[in-house]
CSV table of C-alpha atoms in Angstrom, one decimal:
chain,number,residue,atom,x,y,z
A,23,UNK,CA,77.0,-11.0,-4.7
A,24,UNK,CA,77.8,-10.8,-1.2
A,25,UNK,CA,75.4,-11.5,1.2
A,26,UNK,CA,75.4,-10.5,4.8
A,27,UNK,CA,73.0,-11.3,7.5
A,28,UNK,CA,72.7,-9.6,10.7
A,29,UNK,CA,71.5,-11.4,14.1
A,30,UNK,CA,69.5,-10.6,15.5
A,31,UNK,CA,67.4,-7.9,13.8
A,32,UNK,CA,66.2,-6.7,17.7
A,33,UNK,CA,68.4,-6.3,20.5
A,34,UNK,CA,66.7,-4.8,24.1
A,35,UNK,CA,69.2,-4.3,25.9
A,36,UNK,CA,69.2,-1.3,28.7
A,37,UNK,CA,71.8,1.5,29.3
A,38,UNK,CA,75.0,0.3,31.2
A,39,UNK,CA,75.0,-3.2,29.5
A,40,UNK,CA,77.0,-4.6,27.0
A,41,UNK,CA,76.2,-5.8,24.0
A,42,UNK,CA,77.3,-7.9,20.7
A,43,UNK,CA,76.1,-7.6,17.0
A,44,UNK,CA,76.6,-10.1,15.1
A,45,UNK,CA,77.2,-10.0,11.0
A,46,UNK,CA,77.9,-13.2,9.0
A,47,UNK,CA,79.2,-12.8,4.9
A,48,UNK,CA,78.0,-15.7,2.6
A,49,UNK,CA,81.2,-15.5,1.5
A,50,UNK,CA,84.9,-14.4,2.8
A,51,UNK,CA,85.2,-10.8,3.0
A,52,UNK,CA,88.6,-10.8,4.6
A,53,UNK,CA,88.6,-8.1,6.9
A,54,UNK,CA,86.9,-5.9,4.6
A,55,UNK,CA,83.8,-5.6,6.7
A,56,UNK,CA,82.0,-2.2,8.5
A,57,UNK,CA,79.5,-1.1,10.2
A,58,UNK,CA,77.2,1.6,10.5
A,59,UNK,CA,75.1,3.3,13.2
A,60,UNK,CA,71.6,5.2,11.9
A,61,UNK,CA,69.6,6.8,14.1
A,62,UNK,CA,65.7,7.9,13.0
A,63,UNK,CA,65.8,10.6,10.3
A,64,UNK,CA,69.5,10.4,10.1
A,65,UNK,CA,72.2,9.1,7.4
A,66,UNK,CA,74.0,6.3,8.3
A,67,UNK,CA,77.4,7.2,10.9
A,68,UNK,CA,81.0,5.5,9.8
A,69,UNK,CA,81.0,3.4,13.2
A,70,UNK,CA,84.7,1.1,12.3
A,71,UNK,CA,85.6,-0.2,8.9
A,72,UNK,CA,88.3,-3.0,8.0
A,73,UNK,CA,86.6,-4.9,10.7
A,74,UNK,CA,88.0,-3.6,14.2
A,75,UNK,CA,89.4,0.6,13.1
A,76,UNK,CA,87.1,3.0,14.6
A,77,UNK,CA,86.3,5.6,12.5
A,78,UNK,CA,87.5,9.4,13.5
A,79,UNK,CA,85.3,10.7,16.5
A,80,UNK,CA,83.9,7.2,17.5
A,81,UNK,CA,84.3,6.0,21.2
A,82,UNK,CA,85.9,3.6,22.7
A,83,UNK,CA,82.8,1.8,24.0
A,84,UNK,CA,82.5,0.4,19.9
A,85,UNK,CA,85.0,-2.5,19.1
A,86,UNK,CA,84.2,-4.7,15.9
A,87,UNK,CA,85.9,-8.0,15.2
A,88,UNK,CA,86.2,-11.0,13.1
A,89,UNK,CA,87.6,-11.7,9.6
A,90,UNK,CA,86.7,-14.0,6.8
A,91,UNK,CA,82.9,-14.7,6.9
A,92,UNK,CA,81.9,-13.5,11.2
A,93,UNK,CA,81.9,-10.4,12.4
A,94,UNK,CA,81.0,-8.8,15.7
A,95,UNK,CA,80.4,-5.5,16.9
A,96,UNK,CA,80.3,-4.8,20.6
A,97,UNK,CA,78.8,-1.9,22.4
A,98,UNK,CA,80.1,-1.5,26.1
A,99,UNK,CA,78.1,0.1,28.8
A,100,UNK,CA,74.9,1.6,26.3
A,101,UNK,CA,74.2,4.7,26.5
A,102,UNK,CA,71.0,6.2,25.6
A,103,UNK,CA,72.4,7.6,22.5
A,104,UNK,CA,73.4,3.9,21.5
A,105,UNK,CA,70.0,3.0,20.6
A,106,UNK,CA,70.1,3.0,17.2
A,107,UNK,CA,70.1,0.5,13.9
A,108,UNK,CA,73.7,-0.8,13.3
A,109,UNK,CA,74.2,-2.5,9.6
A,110,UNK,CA,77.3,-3.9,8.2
A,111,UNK,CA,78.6,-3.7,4.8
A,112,UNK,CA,81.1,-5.3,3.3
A,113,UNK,CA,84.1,-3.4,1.1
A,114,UNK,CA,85.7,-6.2,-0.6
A,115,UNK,CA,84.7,-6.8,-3.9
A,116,UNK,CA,86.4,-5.9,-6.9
A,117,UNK,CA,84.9,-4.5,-9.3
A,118,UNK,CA,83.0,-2.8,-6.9
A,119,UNK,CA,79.2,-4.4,-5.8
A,120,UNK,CA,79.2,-3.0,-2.0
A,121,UNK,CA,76.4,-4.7,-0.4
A,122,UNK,CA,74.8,-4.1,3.2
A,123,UNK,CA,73.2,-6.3,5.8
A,124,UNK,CA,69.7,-5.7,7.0
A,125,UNK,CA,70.2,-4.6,10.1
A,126,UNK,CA,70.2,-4.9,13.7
A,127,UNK,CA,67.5,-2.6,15.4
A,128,UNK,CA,69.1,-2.3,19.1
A,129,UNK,CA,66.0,-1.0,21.5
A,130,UNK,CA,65.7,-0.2,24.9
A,131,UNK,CA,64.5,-3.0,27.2
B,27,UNK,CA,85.2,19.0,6.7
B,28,UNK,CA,83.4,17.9,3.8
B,29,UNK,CA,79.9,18.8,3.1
B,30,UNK,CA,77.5,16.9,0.8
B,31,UNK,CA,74.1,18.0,0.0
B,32,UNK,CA,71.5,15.8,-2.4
B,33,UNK,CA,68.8,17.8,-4.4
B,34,UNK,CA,66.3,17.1,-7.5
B,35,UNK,CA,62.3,16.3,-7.6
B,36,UNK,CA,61.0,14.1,-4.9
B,37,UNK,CA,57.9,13.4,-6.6
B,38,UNK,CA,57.9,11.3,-9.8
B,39,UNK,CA,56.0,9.2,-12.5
B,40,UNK,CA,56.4,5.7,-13.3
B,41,UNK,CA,58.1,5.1,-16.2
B,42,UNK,CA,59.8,8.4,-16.0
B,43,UNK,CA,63.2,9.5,-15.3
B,44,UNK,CA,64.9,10.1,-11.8
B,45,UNK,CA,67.8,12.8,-11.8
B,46,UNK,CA,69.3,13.9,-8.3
B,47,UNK,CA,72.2,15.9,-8.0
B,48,UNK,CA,74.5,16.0,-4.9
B,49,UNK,CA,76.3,19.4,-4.3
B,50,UNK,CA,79.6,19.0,-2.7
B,51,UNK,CA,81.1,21.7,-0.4
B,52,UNK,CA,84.1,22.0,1.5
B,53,UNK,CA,86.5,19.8,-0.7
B,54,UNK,CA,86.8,19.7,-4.8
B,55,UNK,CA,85.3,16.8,-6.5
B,56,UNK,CA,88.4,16.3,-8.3
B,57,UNK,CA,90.0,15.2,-5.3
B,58,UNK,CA,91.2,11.8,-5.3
B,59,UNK,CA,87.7,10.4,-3.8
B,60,UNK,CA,85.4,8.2,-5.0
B,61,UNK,CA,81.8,9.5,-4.9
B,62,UNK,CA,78.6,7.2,-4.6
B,63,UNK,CA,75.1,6.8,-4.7
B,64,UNK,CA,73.2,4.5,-2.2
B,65,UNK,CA,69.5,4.2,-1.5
B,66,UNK,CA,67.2,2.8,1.0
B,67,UNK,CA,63.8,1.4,1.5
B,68,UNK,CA,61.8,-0.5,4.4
B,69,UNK,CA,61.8,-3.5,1.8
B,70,UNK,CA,65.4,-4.0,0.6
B,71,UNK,CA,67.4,-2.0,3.2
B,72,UNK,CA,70.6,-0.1,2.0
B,73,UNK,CA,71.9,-0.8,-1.6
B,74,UNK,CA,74.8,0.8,-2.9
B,75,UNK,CA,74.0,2.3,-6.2
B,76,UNK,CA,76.9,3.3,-8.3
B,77,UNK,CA,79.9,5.3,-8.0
B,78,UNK,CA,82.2,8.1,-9.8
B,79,UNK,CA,85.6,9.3,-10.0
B,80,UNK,CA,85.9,12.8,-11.3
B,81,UNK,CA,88.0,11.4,-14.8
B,82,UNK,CA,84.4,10.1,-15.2
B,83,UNK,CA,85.4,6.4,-14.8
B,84,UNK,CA,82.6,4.6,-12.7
B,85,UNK,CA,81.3,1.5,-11.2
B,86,UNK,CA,77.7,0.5,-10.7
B,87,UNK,CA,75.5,-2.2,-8.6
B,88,UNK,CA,74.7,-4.9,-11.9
B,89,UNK,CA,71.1,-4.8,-10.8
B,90,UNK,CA,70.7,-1.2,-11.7
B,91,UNK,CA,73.3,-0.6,-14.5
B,92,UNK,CA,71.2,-0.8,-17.3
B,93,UNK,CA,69.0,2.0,-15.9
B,94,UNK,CA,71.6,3.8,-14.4
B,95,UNK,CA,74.1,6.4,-15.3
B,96,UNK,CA,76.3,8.6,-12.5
B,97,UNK,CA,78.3,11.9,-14.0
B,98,UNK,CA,80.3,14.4,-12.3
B,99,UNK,CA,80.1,17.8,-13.0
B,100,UNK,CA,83.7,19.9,-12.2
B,101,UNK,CA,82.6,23.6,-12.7
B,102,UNK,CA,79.6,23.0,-10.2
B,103,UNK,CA,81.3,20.9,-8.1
B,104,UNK,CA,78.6,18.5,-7.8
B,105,UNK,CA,77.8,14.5,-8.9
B,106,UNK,CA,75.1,13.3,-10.2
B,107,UNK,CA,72.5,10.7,-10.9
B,108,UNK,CA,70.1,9.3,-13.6
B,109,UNK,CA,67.7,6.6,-12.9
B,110,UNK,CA,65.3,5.5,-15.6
B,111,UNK,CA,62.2,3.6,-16.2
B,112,UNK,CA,61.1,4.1,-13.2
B,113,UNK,CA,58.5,2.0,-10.9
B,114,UNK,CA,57.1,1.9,-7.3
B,115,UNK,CA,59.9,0.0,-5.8
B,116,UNK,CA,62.4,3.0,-7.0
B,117,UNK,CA,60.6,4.9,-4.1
B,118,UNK,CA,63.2,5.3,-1.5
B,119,UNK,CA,65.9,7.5,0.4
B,120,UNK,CA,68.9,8.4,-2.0
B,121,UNK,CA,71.8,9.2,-0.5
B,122,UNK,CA,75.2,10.7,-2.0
B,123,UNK,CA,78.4,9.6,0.1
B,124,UNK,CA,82.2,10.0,-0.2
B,125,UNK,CA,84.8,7.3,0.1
B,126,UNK,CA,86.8,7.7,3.5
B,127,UNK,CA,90.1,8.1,1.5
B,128,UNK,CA,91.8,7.9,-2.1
B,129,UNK,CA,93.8,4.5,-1.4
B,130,UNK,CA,92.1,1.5,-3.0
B,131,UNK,CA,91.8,0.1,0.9
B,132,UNK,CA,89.8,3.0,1.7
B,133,UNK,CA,87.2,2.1,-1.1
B,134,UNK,CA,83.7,1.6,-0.2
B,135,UNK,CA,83.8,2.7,3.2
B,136,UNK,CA,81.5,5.7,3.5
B,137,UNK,CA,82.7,7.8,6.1
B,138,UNK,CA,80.9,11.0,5.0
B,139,UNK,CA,77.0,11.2,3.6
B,140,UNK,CA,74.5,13.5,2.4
B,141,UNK,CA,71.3,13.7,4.8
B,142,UNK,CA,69.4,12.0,2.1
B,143,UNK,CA,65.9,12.8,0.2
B,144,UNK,CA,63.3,11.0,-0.1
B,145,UNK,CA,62.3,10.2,-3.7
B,146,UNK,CA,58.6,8.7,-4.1
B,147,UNK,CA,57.3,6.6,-7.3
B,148,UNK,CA,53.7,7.0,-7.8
B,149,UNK,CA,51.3,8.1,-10.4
């Protein structure tokens, strides 16, 4: 199993900042890594899968990067709907075992 | 735009037997999309349960498989889940989701989900 840990589980930041996420894979992933945005009481949103693609809808303040086993996603001048939990997943294995990091809570400072 | 809807009893026994059912609207679950079942809890986070094509062939997460068991249903439009022998730490948010596409790239990436309901454990 794939294991992916998130750094660091709180971010305060404040709105107009930029900010990076970080997601590291126990394993290589390839590129096969994406994240997630989940706000209170709310599914997780498709934020940008295969590592750096944002998904449909998604602004251009979200960019991810990395391949392999590092990944970051970075947020470009927060805004107050930014403040949110962010989790990667990774998409690579076959036969399927998707598996999730634990999260980075992002807060306001 | 595809619409996905979870439903079933939120209130259950140990030992007993979970079954949700997520209603799909606004595309056929026979389309080439692979449906799934993820939960969360405070504990363990997000875990990816299982999923479904609508042929019936399926994949699940090897911690749950043997208490498991995902089945579509094409006249309702709808997927389902079975989780048995259940305990407290099956209490959690179950969500249903859809693949973002039919290409094998496009596997695992969840680009549309249920809201999610809450499912508690306790006797």
């Amino acid at each position: 199993e794939v294991v992916l840990t998130q750094s660091p589980a709180i971010l305060s930041a404040s709105p107009g900042e930029r900010v990076t996420l970080s997601c590291r894979a126990s394993q290589s992933v390839d590129s096969h890594l994406v994240w997630y945005q989940q706000r209170p009481g709310q599914a997780p949103r498709l934020l940008i899968y295969e590592s750096s693609t944002r998904a449909t809808g998604i602004p251009a303040r979200f960019s991810g990067s990395g391949s392999g086993t590092e990944f970051t996603l970075t947020i470009n001048s927060l805004q107050s709907e930014d403040f949110a939990v962010y989790f990667c997943q990774q998409s690579k294995n076959w036969p399927p075992m998707y598996t999730f990091g634990q999260g980075t809570k992002l807060e306001i400072k | 735009q595809v619409q996905l809807q979870e439903s079933g009893p939120r209130l259950l026994k140990p030992a007993g037997t979970l079954s949700l059912t997520c209603n799909v609207s606004g595309d056929s679950i026979v389309s080439s999309y692979w449906w799934n079942w993820v939960r969360q809890t405070p504990e363990k986070g997000l875990e990816w349960i299982g999923d479904i094509y609508h042929t019936g062939s399926g994949n699940y997460n090897p911690s749950l498989k043997s208490r498991a068991t995902i089945s579509v249903d094409k006249s309702k439009n709808q997927f389902s889940l079975q989780l048995r022998s259940l305990t407290a730490s099956d209490t959690a948010i179950y969500y249903c989701a859809r693949d973002k596409g039919p290409l094998n790239s496009q596997r695992g990436i969840f680009e549309s989900w249920g809201p999610g309901t809450l499912v508690t454990v306790s006797s």
